[in-house]
PDB file of C-alpha atoms and ligand atoms in Angstrom:
ATOM      1  CA  MET A 300      -0.373  25.711  -3.065  1.00  0.00           C
ATOM      2  CA  LYS A 301      -0.447  22.097  -4.550  1.00  0.00           C
ATOM      3  CA  VAL A 302      -1.932  18.862  -3.154  1.00  0.00           C
ATOM      4  CA  ILE A 303       0.163  15.611  -4.266  1.00  0.00           C
ATOM      5  CA  SER A 304      -1.311  12.086  -3.992  1.00  0.00           C
ATOM      6  CA  MET A 305       1.811  10.017  -3.894  1.00  0.00           C
ATOM      7  CA  TYR A 306       1.156   6.430  -3.455  1.00  0.00           C
ATOM      8  CA  PHE A 307       2.596   2.448  -4.301  1.00  0.00           C
ATOM      9  CA  SER A 308      -0.319   0.529  -5.065  1.00  0.00           C
ATOM     10  CA  PRO A 309       0.214  -2.885  -7.128  1.00  0.00           C
ATOM     11  CA  THR A 310      -3.726  -3.461  -7.190  1.00  0.00           C
ATOM     12  CA  GLY A 311      -5.062  -0.074  -6.899  1.00  0.00           C
ATOM     13  CA  GLY A 312      -6.378   0.182  -3.239  1.00  0.00           C
ATOM     14  CA  THR A 313      -4.115   2.528  -2.025  1.00  0.00           C
ATOM     15  CA  LYS A 314      -4.466   4.732  -4.939  1.00  0.00           C
ATOM     16  CA  LYS A 315      -8.338   5.049  -4.530  1.00  0.00           C
ATOM     17  CA  ILE A 316      -7.696   6.151  -1.016  1.00  0.00           C
ATOM     18  CA  GLY A 317      -4.852   8.721  -2.006  1.00  0.00           C
ATOM     19  CA  GLU A 318      -7.005   9.751  -4.897  1.00  0.00           C
ATOM     20  CA  ALA A 319      -9.866  10.020  -2.931  1.00  0.00           C
ATOM     21  CA  ILE A 320      -8.205  12.053   0.184  1.00  0.00           C
ATOM     22  CA  GLY A 321      -6.066  14.116  -2.544  1.00  0.00           C
ATOM     23  CA  GLU A 322      -9.287  15.256  -5.141  1.00  0.00           C
ATOM     24  CA  GLU A 323     -11.255  16.428  -1.687  1.00  0.00           C
ATOM     25  CA  LEU A 324      -8.582  17.815   0.056  1.00  0.00           C
ATOM     26  CA  ALA A 325      -7.689  20.093  -3.281  1.00  0.00           C
ATOM     27  CA  LYS A 326     -11.346  21.128  -3.943  1.00  0.00           C
ATOM     28  CA  GLN A 327     -11.672  22.073  -0.445  1.00  0.00           C
ATOM     29  CA  LEU A 328      -8.364  24.640  -0.881  1.00  0.00           C
ATOM     30  CA  SER A 329      -8.786  25.551  -4.048  1.00  0.00           C
ATOM     31  CA  ALA A 330      -5.308  24.019  -4.694  1.00  0.00           C
ATOM     32  CA  GLU A 331      -3.586  22.358  -7.530  1.00  0.00           C
ATOM     33  CA  LYS A 332      -4.164  18.690  -7.737  1.00  0.00           C
ATOM     34  CA  ILE A 333      -1.460  16.312  -8.839  1.00  0.00           C
ATOM     35  CA  THR A 334      -0.220  12.755  -8.786  1.00  0.00           C
ATOM     36  CA  TYR A 335       3.270  10.572  -7.864  1.00  0.00           C
ATOM     37  CA  ASP A 336       2.152   6.901  -8.485  1.00  0.00           C
ATOM     38  CA  PHE A 337       5.382   5.407  -7.851  1.00  0.00           C
ATOM     39  CA  THR A 338       4.174   1.549  -7.916  1.00  0.00           C
ATOM     40  CA  LEU A 339       6.449   0.687 -11.273  1.00  0.00           C
ATOM     41  CA  SER A 340       9.990   0.386 -10.390  1.00  0.00           C
ATOM     42  CA  ASP A 341      11.219   3.162 -13.303  1.00  0.00           C
ATOM     43  CA  LYS A 342       8.976   5.773 -11.079  1.00  0.00           C
ATOM     44  CA  ARG A 343      11.381   4.853  -8.139  1.00  0.00           C
ATOM     45  CA  LYS A 344      14.480   6.170 -10.006  1.00  0.00           C
ATOM     46  CA  ILE A 345      13.392   9.678  -9.877  1.00  0.00           C
ATOM     47  CA  SER A 346      14.058  11.743  -6.810  1.00  0.00           C
ATOM     48  CA  TYR A 347      11.331  14.012  -5.200  1.00  0.00           C
ATOM     49  CA  ALA A 348      11.454  16.903  -3.595  1.00  0.00           C
ATOM     50  CA  PHE A 349       8.908  18.783  -1.830  1.00  0.00           C
ATOM     51  CA  GLU A 350       8.238  22.860  -0.760  1.00  0.00           C
ATOM     52  CA  SER A 351       6.718  24.013   2.375  1.00  0.00           C
ATOM     53  CA  SER A 352       3.407  24.704   0.690  1.00  0.00           C
ATOM     54  CA  ASP A 353       3.334  21.484  -0.711  1.00  0.00           C
ATOM     55  CA  ILE A 354       0.274  19.117   1.008  1.00  0.00           C
ATOM     56  CA  VAL A 355       1.286  15.387   0.195  1.00  0.00           C
ATOM     57  CA  VAL A 356      -1.087  12.434   1.031  1.00  0.00           C
ATOM     58  CA  PHE A 357       1.348   9.790   0.950  1.00  0.00           C
ATOM     59  CA  GLY A 358       0.094   6.071   0.937  1.00  0.00           C
ATOM     60  CA  THR A 359       1.539   2.616   0.954  1.00  0.00           C
ATOM     61  CA  PRO A 360      -0.103  -0.816   1.386  1.00  0.00           C
ATOM     62  CA  THR A 361       0.809  -2.581   4.761  1.00  0.00           C
ATOM     63  CA  ILE A 362       3.358  -5.676   4.205  1.00  0.00           C
ATOM     64  CA  ALA A 363       4.055  -7.948   7.211  1.00  0.00           C
ATOM     65  CA  GLY A 364       2.604  -5.327   9.578  1.00  0.00           C
ATOM     66  CA  ARG A 365       5.193  -2.686   8.072  1.00  0.00           C
ATOM     67  CA  VAL A 366       6.129  -0.487   5.558  1.00  0.00           C
ATOM     68  CA  PRO A 367       6.924  -2.714   2.270  1.00  0.00           C
ATOM     69  CA  ASN A 368      10.293  -3.027   3.275  1.00  0.00           C
ATOM     70  CA  VAL A 369      11.634  -3.212  -0.575  1.00  0.00           C
ATOM     71  CA  LEU A 370      10.203   0.593  -0.579  1.00  0.00           C
ATOM     72  CA  LEU A 371      12.923   1.683   2.152  1.00  0.00           C
ATOM     73  CA  LYS A 372      15.651   2.649   0.276  1.00  0.00           C
ATOM     74  CA  PHE A 373      13.793   4.919  -2.041  1.00  0.00           C
ATOM     75  CA  LEU A 374      11.759   6.462   0.617  1.00  0.00           C
ATOM     76  CA  ASP A 375      15.124   7.534   2.210  1.00  0.00           C
ATOM     77  CA  THR A 376      15.495   9.736  -0.793  1.00  0.00           C
ATOM     78  CA  LEU A 377      12.586  12.119  -0.432  1.00  0.00           C
ATOM     79  CA  GLU A 378      13.140  15.597   0.537  1.00  0.00           C
ATOM     80  CA  GLY A 379      10.218  16.911   2.475  1.00  0.00           C
ATOM     81  CA  HIS A 380      11.393  20.610   2.926  1.00  0.00           C
ATOM     82  CA  GLY A 381       8.674  21.129   5.755  1.00  0.00           C
ATOM     83  CA  ALA A 382       5.676  20.254   3.200  1.00  0.00           C
ATOM     84  CA  ILE A 383       2.591  18.764   5.133  1.00  0.00           C
ATOM     85  CA  SER A 384       2.274  15.089   5.268  1.00  0.00           C
ATOM     86  CA  ILE A 385      -1.002  12.864   5.381  1.00  0.00           C
ATOM     87  CA  PRO A 386       0.448   9.527   5.975  1.00  0.00           C
ATOM     88  CA  TYR A 387      -1.864   6.404   5.317  1.00  0.00           C
ATOM     89  CA  VAL A 388      -1.469   2.943   5.035  1.00  0.00           C
ATOM     90  CA  CYS A 389      -4.187   0.058   3.286  1.00  0.00           C
ATOM     91  CA  TYR A 390      -4.191  -3.066   4.800  1.00  0.00           C
ATOM     92  CA  GLY A 391      -5.950  -6.410   3.981  1.00  0.00           C
ATOM     93  CA  ASN A 392      -8.629  -6.975   7.006  1.00  0.00           C
ATOM     94  CA  ARG A 393      -6.007  -8.575   9.437  1.00  0.00           C
ATOM     95  CA  ASN A 394      -3.954  -5.448  10.893  1.00  0.00           C
ATOM     96  CA  TYR A 395      -2.089  -2.566   9.975  1.00  0.00           C
ATOM     97  CA  ASP A 396       0.212  -3.160  13.297  1.00  0.00           C
ATOM     98  CA  ASP A 397       3.132  -0.569  12.928  1.00  0.00           C
ATOM     99  CA  ALA A 398       3.246   0.193   9.143  1.00  0.00           C
ATOM    100  CA  LEU A 399       1.290   3.665  10.010  1.00  0.00           C
ATOM    101  CA  ILE A 400       3.889   4.935  12.829  1.00  0.00           C
ATOM    102  CA  GLU A 401       6.722   3.788  10.718  1.00  0.00           C
ATOM    103  CA  LEU A 402       5.550   5.513   7.722  1.00  0.00           C
ATOM    104  CA  GLY A 403       4.766   8.847   9.374  1.00  0.00           C
ATOM    105  CA  ASP A 404       8.076   8.342  11.230  1.00  0.00           C
ATOM    106  CA  ILE A 405      10.176   7.982   7.756  1.00  0.00           C
ATOM    107  CA  LEU A 406       8.233  11.152   6.382  1.00  0.00           C
ATOM    108  CA  THR A 407       9.291  13.183   9.617  1.00  0.00           C
ATOM    109  CA  ALA A 408      12.761  12.297   9.323  1.00  0.00           C
ATOM    110  CA  LYS A 409      12.753  13.510   5.570  1.00  0.00           C
ATOM    111  CA  GLY A 410      11.375  16.712   6.292  1.00  0.00           C
ATOM    112  CA  PHE A 411       8.144  16.540   6.221  1.00  0.00           C
ATOM    113  CA  GLU A 412       5.619  17.521   8.910  1.00  0.00           C
ATOM    114  CA  ASN A 413       2.348  14.956   9.440  1.00  0.00           C
ATOM    115  CA  ILE A 414      -1.273  16.512  10.596  1.00  0.00           C
ATOM    116  CA  ALA A 415      -3.016  13.867  10.004  1.00  0.00           C
ATOM    117  CA  CYS A 416      -3.274  10.105   9.490  1.00  0.00           C
ATOM    118  CA  GLY A 417      -4.932   7.053   8.679  1.00  0.00           C
ATOM    119  CA  ALA A 418      -5.356   3.372   7.939  1.00  0.00           C
ATOM    120  CA  PHE A 419      -7.891   2.235   5.368  1.00  0.00           C
ATOM    121  CA  ILE A 420      -9.043  -1.211   4.639  1.00  0.00           C
ATOM    122  CA  ALA A 421      -8.194  -2.625   0.801  1.00  0.00           C
ATOM    123  CA  GLU A 422      -9.011  -6.077  -0.482  1.00  0.00           C
ATOM    124  CA  HIS A 423      -6.150  -8.547   0.751  1.00  0.00           C
ATOM    125  CA  SER A 424      -3.716  -8.985  -2.209  1.00  0.00           C
ATOM    126  CA  PHE A 425      -3.560 -12.629  -1.208  1.00  0.00           C
ATOM    127  CA  SER A 426      -7.119 -13.392  -1.725  1.00  0.00           C
ATOM    128  CA  ARG A 427     -10.299 -12.300  -3.440  1.00  0.00           C
ATOM    129  CA  ILE A 428     -12.643 -12.476  -0.784  1.00  0.00           C
ATOM    130  CA  LEU A 429     -10.793 -10.879   2.048  1.00  0.00           C
ATOM    131  CA  ALA A 430     -12.292  -7.205   2.527  1.00  0.00           C
ATOM    132  CA  ALA A 431     -13.176  -8.126  -1.289  1.00  0.00           C
ATOM    133  CA  GLY A 432     -14.062  -4.748  -3.600  1.00  0.00           C
ATOM    134  CA  ARG A 433     -12.498  -2.389  -0.991  1.00  0.00           C
ATOM    135  CA  PRO A 434     -12.437   0.373  -0.757  1.00  0.00           C
ATOM    136  CA  TYR A 435     -15.471   0.678  -2.486  1.00  0.00           C
ATOM    137  CA  GLU A 436     -17.784   3.762  -2.113  1.00  0.00           C
ATOM    138  CA  LYS A 437     -18.780   4.076   1.618  1.00  0.00           C
ATOM    139  CA  ASP A 438     -14.844   3.868   2.155  1.00  0.00           C
ATOM    140  CA  LEU A 439     -14.073   6.257  -0.337  1.00  0.00           C
ATOM    141  CA  GLY A 440     -16.913   8.619   1.354  1.00  0.00           C
ATOM    142  CA  GLU A 441     -14.898   8.343   4.371  1.00  0.00           C
ATOM    143  CA  ALA A 442     -11.724   9.500   2.704  1.00  0.00           C
ATOM    144  CA  LYS A 443     -13.252  12.457   1.399  1.00  0.00           C
ATOM    145  CA  ASN A 444     -14.886  13.244   4.823  1.00  0.00           C
ATOM    146  CA  PHE A 445     -11.688  12.707   6.364  1.00  0.00           C
ATOM    147  CA  ALA A 446     -10.145  15.386   3.334  1.00  0.00           C
ATOM    148  CA  GLU A 447     -12.676  17.888   4.562  1.00  0.00           C
ATOM    149  CA  LYS A 448     -11.388  17.912   8.128  1.00  0.00           C
ATOM    150  CA  ILE A 449      -8.012  18.075   7.098  1.00  0.00           C
ATOM    151  CA  ALA A 450      -8.867  21.001   4.853  1.00  0.00           C
ATOM    152  CA  GLU A 451     -10.087  22.613   8.293  1.00  0.00           C
ATOM    153  CA  LYS A 452      -7.412  22.082  10.160  1.00  0.00           C
ATOM    154  CA  ILE A 453      -5.219  23.451   7.619  1.00  0.00           C
ATOM    155  CA  ARG A 454      -7.190  26.430   7.103  1.00  0.00           C
ATOM    156  CA  ASN A 455      -6.977  26.750  11.024  1.00  0.00           C
ATOM    157  CA  GLY A 456      -3.282  26.590  10.872  1.00  0.00           C
ATOM    158  CA  GLU A 457      -3.399  23.851  13.377  1.00  0.00           C
ATOM    159  CA  ARG A 458      -0.274  21.021  13.538  1.00  0.00           C
ATOM    160  CA  GLY A 459       0.257  18.143  15.245  1.00  0.00           C
ATOM    161  CA  ILE A 460      -0.847  14.483  15.315  1.00  0.00           C
ATOM    162  CA  GLU A 461      -0.350  11.053  17.461  1.00  0.00           C
ATOM    163  CA  LEU A 462       0.899   8.109  14.989  1.00  0.00           C
ATOM    164  CA  PRO A 463      -0.681   5.252  16.300  1.00  0.00           C
ATOM    165  CA  GLY A 464       1.622   2.081  17.081  1.00  0.00           C
ATOM    166  CA  ASN A 465       4.495   0.754  18.753  1.00  0.00           C
ATOM    167  CA  ARG A 466       7.877   2.093  18.882  1.00  0.00           C
ATOM    168  CA  PRO A 467      10.344  -0.187  18.653  1.00  0.00           C
ATOM    169  CA  TYR A 468       8.164  -1.152  15.919  1.00  0.00           C
ATOM    170  CA  ARG A 469       7.006  -4.928  16.629  1.00  0.00           C
ATOM    171  CA  ALA A 470       8.886  -7.482  14.095  1.00  0.00           C
ATOM    172  CA  TYR A 471       7.808  -8.125  10.462  1.00  0.00           C
ATOM    173  CA  TYR A 472       4.541 -10.496  10.951  1.00  0.00           C
ATOM    174  CA  LYS A 473       5.209 -14.014  10.019  1.00  0.00           C
ATOM    175  CA  PRO A 474       2.953 -16.556   9.054  1.00  0.00           C
ATOM    176  CA  ILE A 475       2.802 -20.091  10.529  1.00  0.00           C
ATOM    177  CA  GLY A 476       3.706 -23.031   7.989  1.00  0.00           C
ATOM    178  CA  HIS A 477       2.819 -26.165   7.637  1.00  0.00           C
ATOM    179  CA  ASP A 478       5.292 -27.456  10.340  1.00  0.00           C
ATOM    180  CA  GLY A 479       4.316 -25.387  12.963  1.00  0.00           C
ATOM    181  CA  LYS A 480       7.111 -22.967  13.092  1.00  0.00           C
ATOM    182  CA  PRO A 481       7.044 -19.642  11.585  1.00  0.00           C
ATOM    183  CA  ALA A 482       7.030 -19.762   7.726  1.00  0.00           C
ATOM    184  CA  ASP A 483       9.468 -17.703   5.389  1.00  0.00           C
ATOM    185  CA  ILE A 484       7.638 -17.018   2.159  1.00  0.00           C
ATOM    186  CA  ARG A 485       9.653 -14.408   0.915  1.00  0.00           C
ATOM    187  CA  LYS A 486      11.006 -16.964  -1.920  1.00  0.00           C
ATOM    188  CA  VAL A 487       7.411 -17.585  -2.900  1.00  0.00           C
ATOM    189  CA  THR A 488       6.905 -17.054  -6.681  1.00  0.00           C
ATOM    190  CA  PRO A 489       3.705 -17.103  -8.914  1.00  0.00           C
ATOM    191  CA  LYS A 490       3.434 -19.465 -11.840  1.00  0.00           C
ATOM    192  CA  VAL A 491       1.918 -19.476 -14.935  1.00  0.00           C
ATOM    193  CA  ASN A 492      -0.354 -21.932 -16.486  1.00  0.00           C
ATOM    194  CA  LYS A 493       0.815 -21.853 -20.042  1.00  0.00           C
ATOM    195  CA  GLU A 494      -2.323 -23.476 -21.843  1.00  0.00           C
ATOM    196  CA  LEU A 495      -4.306 -20.023 -20.402  1.00  0.00           C
ATOM    197  CA  CYS A 496      -1.591 -17.555 -21.128  1.00  0.00           C
ATOM    198  CA  ILE A 497      -1.680 -15.275 -23.932  1.00  0.00           C
ATOM    199  CA  ASP A 498       1.272 -13.709 -23.526  1.00  0.00           C
ATOM    200  CA  CYS A 499      -0.287 -10.504 -23.765  1.00  0.00           C
ATOM    201  CA  LYS A 500       2.709  -8.997 -21.272  1.00  0.00           C
ATOM    202  CA  VAL A 501       0.119  -7.402 -18.659  1.00  0.00           C
ATOM    203  CA  CYS A 502       1.852  -9.184 -15.747  1.00  0.00           C
ATOM    204  CA  ALA A 503       5.213  -8.249 -16.815  1.00  0.00           C
ATOM    205  CA  GLN A 504       4.045  -4.510 -17.330  1.00  0.00           C
ATOM    206  CA  VAL A 505       2.468  -4.407 -14.075  1.00  0.00           C
ATOM    207  CA  CYS A 506       4.845  -5.840 -11.673  1.00  0.00           C
ATOM    208  CA  PRO A 507       6.078  -3.107  -9.429  1.00  0.00           C
ATOM    209  CA  MET A 508       9.550  -4.793  -9.135  1.00  0.00           C
ATOM    210  CA  GLY A 509      10.037  -5.458 -12.713  1.00  0.00           C
ATOM    211  CA  SER A 510      10.560  -9.064 -12.068  1.00  0.00           C
ATOM    212  CA  ILE A 511       8.702 -10.802 -14.969  1.00  0.00           C
ATOM    213  CA  ASP A 512      10.740 -11.369 -18.185  1.00  0.00           C
ATOM    214  CA  TYR A 513       8.779  -9.503 -20.779  1.00  0.00           C
ATOM    215  CA  ASP A 514      10.461 -12.093 -23.253  1.00  0.00           C
ATOM    216  CA  ASP A 515       9.653 -15.085 -21.469  1.00  0.00           C
ATOM    217  CA  VAL A 516       6.809 -14.538 -18.823  1.00  0.00           C
ATOM    218  CA  THR A 517       7.185 -17.464 -17.333  1.00  0.00           C
ATOM    219  CA  THR A 518      10.516 -16.898 -16.021  1.00  0.00           C
ATOM    220  CA  MET A 519      11.031 -14.373 -12.884  1.00  0.00           C
ATOM    221  CA  VAL A 520      13.905 -12.167 -13.290  1.00  0.00           C
ATOM    222  CA  GLY A 521      13.756 -10.660  -9.550  1.00  0.00           C
ATOM    223  CA  ILE A 522      12.349 -10.835  -6.381  1.00  0.00           C
ATOM    224  CA  CYS A 523       8.452 -11.268  -5.767  1.00  0.00           C
ATOM    225  CA  ILE A 524       6.596  -9.366  -3.423  1.00  0.00           C
ATOM    226  CA  LYS A 525       3.497 -11.408  -3.657  1.00  0.00           C
ATOM    227  CA  CYS A 526       1.443  -7.813  -3.989  1.00  0.00           C
ATOM    228  CA  GLY A 527      -1.005  -9.677  -6.591  1.00  0.00           C
ATOM    229  CA  ALA A 528      -0.542  -7.298  -9.175  1.00  0.00           C
ATOM    230  CA  CYS A 529       0.120  -9.984 -12.207  1.00  0.00           C
ATOM    231  CA  GLU A 530      -2.371 -12.608 -10.585  1.00  0.00           C
ATOM    232  CA  LYS A 531      -4.999  -9.982 -10.359  1.00  0.00           C
ATOM    233  CA  LYS A 532      -4.808  -8.220 -13.511  1.00  0.00           C
ATOM    234  CA  CYS A 533      -3.874 -11.215 -15.684  1.00  0.00           C
ATOM    235  CA  PRO A 534      -6.727 -11.123 -17.948  1.00  0.00           C
ATOM    236  CA  THR A 535      -6.698 -14.791 -18.559  1.00  0.00           C
ATOM    237  CA  GLY A 536      -6.528 -16.081 -15.243  1.00  0.00           C
ATOM    238  CA  ALA A 537      -3.434 -17.883 -15.511  1.00  0.00           C
ATOM    239  CA  ILE A 538      -1.318 -16.887 -13.445  1.00  0.00           C
ATOM    240  CA  PHE A 539      -1.271 -18.657  -9.605  1.00  0.00           C
ATOM    241  CA  TYR A 540       0.321 -19.484  -6.516  1.00  0.00           C
ATOM    242  CA  ASP A 541       0.899 -23.117  -5.661  1.00  0.00           C
ATOM    243  CA  ASP A 542       3.382 -22.948  -2.512  1.00  0.00           C
ATOM    244  CA  PRO A 543       1.801 -24.790   0.306  1.00  0.00           C
ATOM    245  CA  ASN A 544       2.392 -22.398   3.261  1.00  0.00           C
ATOM    246  CA  TYR A 545       1.251 -19.345   1.310  1.00  0.00           C
ATOM    247  CA  ILE A 546      -2.036 -21.527   0.307  1.00  0.00           C
ATOM    248  CA  LYS A 547      -2.409 -22.353   4.090  1.00  0.00           C
ATOM    249  CA  HIS A 548      -1.590 -18.676   5.198  1.00  0.00           C
ATOM    250  CA  ARG A 549      -4.177 -17.400   2.433  1.00  0.00           C
ATOM    251  CA  GLY A 550      -6.638 -20.067   3.828  1.00  0.00           C
ATOM    252  CA  GLU A 551      -6.184 -18.897   7.638  1.00  0.00           C
ATOM    253  CA  LEU A 552      -6.740 -15.335   6.629  1.00  0.00           C
ATOM    254  CA  GLU A 553      -9.736 -15.620   5.090  1.00  0.00           C
ATOM    255  CA  GLU A 554     -11.030 -17.949   7.796  1.00  0.00           C
ATOM    256  CA  ASP A 555      -9.526 -15.785  10.797  1.00  0.00           C
ATOM    257  CA  TYR A 556     -10.791 -11.906   9.505  1.00  0.00           C
ATOM    258  CA  PRO A 557     -14.083 -12.429   7.993  1.00  0.00           C
ATOM    259  CA  MET A 558     -15.610  -9.128   9.989  1.00  0.00           C
ATOM    260  CA  ARG A 559     -15.902  -6.426   8.131  1.00  0.00           C
ATOM    261  CA  LYS A 560     -12.987  -3.720   9.497  1.00  0.00           C
ATOM    262  CA  GLU A 561     -13.522  -0.046   9.869  1.00  0.00           C
ATOM    263  CA  ASN A 562     -11.172   2.340   8.607  1.00  0.00           C
ATOM    264  CA  LEU A 563      -9.132   4.654  11.089  1.00  0.00           C
ATOM    265  CA  THR A 564      -8.510   8.660  10.768  1.00  0.00           C
ATOM    266  CA  CYS A 565      -6.752  10.504  13.418  1.00  0.00           C
ATOM    267  CA  LEU A 566      -6.484  14.103  13.381  1.00  0.00           C
TER     268      LEU A 566
HETATM  269  C1  FMN B 608       3.293  -9.802   1.309  1.00  0.00           C
HETATM  270  C2  FMN B 608       2.137  -8.723   1.922  1.00  0.00           C
HETATM  271  C3  FMN B 608       2.094  -9.239   3.351  1.00  0.00           C
HETATM  272  C4  FMN B 608       0.864  -8.221   3.389  1.00  0.00           C
HETATM  273  N1  FMN B 608       0.534  -8.482   4.821  1.00  0.00           N
HETATM  274  C5  FMN B 608      -0.471  -7.412   5.564  1.00  0.00           C
HETATM  275  C6  FMN B 608      -0.632  -7.590   6.961  1.00  0.00           C
HETATM  276  O1  FMN B 608       0.138  -7.902   7.518  1.00  0.00           O
HETATM  277  N2  FMN B 608      -1.644  -7.376   6.943  1.00  0.00           N
HETATM  278  C7  FMN B 608      -2.883  -6.747   6.531  1.00  0.00           C
HETATM  279  O2  FMN B 608      -4.166  -6.502   6.719  1.00  0.00           O
HETATM  280  N3  FMN B 608      -2.791  -7.050   5.078  1.00  0.00           N
HETATM  281  C8  FMN B 608      -1.557  -7.204   4.362  1.00  0.00           C
HETATM  282  N4  FMN B 608      -1.324  -7.301   3.253  1.00  0.00           N
HETATM  283  C9  FMN B 608      -2.567  -6.852   2.339  1.00  0.00           C
HETATM  284  C10 FMN B 608      -2.237  -5.541   1.802  1.00  0.00           C
HETATM  285  O3  FMN B 608      -2.013  -4.458   2.958  1.00  0.00           O
HETATM  286  C11 FMN B 608      -3.649  -4.898   1.113  1.00  0.00           C
HETATM  287  O4  FMN B 608      -4.234  -6.148   0.429  1.00  0.00           O
HETATM  288  C12 FMN B 608      -3.419  -3.911   0.180  1.00  0.00           C
HETATM  289  O5  FMN B 608      -3.184  -2.591   1.223  1.00  0.00           O
HETATM  290  C13 FMN B 608      -3.110  -3.484  -1.132  1.00  0.00           C
HETATM  291  O6  FMN B 608      -3.003  -2.663  -1.345  1.00  0.00           O
HETATM  292  P1  FMN B 608      -3.066  -2.283  -2.936  1.00  0.00           P
HETATM  293  O7  FMN B 608      -4.362  -2.672  -3.407  1.00  0.00           O
HETATM  294  O8  FMN B 608      -2.520  -0.647  -3.279  1.00  0.00           O
HETATM  295  O9  FMN B 608      -2.012  -2.813  -3.870  1.00  0.00           O
HETATM  296  C14 FMN B 608      -0.236  -8.110   2.793  1.00  0.00           C
HETATM  297  C15 FMN B 608      -0.058  -8.270   1.411  1.00  0.00           C
HETATM  298  C16 FMN B 608       1.125  -8.514   1.110  1.00  0.00           C
HETATM  299  C17 FMN B 608       1.460  -8.643  -0.481  1.00  0.00           C
END
C-alpha cells in the first residue's frame, strides 16, 4: 500500500495541506509515502498511472471558483485504475465554489474512487494579507485529524462520499472591472522593476507555466495564470502587477473577505 500526495501548488499552500494529510495517513496505515508534485510544467509531461492499492491525496488551488483550467488537459491523462482518492482544494478566503466537486468528478471519471474530500484555506495568490500565512499550524493540525479519520474509514472498509457543490458547475468567477462590467484579467502579466532585479532567475524557475524567459526575465514567453509564484518568491521584491482591474479586484477581495474562514472536511 502506498500513500501519494499529489498536487499543483505555485505558492506552497496546497503542498503543505497535501503533505500533512499524506504523511499522517501513511503513518496511520503503516504505508509508504511518496509525492508527485506537478506544479512545474515538466512534471505535467509525465503520465501518472495508479493501482487499486494506492491512496492518492490529490490537491489543486481554486482558480475563479473552479479547478484551474490550465490543468484540465493534464488531469485528463491520469489513470486511476481503482485507486482510492482524497480530492481537496485550497482557496484564498473567498470561496471554493464548484472547484471541489469538479476535481472529485474528474478523479471519478479517470478511474479513482473518492472516499473523503476537503476545502482548505491558503493565503490568496493575489495578496499578502488575505488569509495571510495560511495554512498555519492549526490548519495543519486539522489536516492531520482529517487523515486520522480517513485512515479509520479505510480500515473499516467504508466507501462513498458526497462532493459539495453544484452540477452543472457554476461559470468561472469573474471580478468586476473599473467600467462596472465583468473584467477579464486573463491577459494580465507581471512586470519587473529593473532596478531591483538581480537576475537570479528564481522567477523563471518557479513559474508553473514556464512562461518567463530564462535569458531575459522581463519577457513573457507564455501565458500567466497570476498564481503569484514569481512575485512572492522574488528575493528582492522586483516583481509586481500594475493592471488597474487586477489591483481593483485584489483590493475588493481584501476588503470583502477579512474574516477567518474554517476548513471543510467531508467523510
Ligand atoms: C487566478 C486566480 C484565481 C483565484 N480564484 C480564487 C477564488 O475563486 N476563490 C478563492 O477563494 N481563492 C481564489 N484564488 C486563490 C487561491 O485559490 C489560493 O491562493 C491558493 O489555494 C493558493 O494555492 P498555492 O499556495 O498552493 O499556490 C485564486 C488564485 C488565482 C491565481
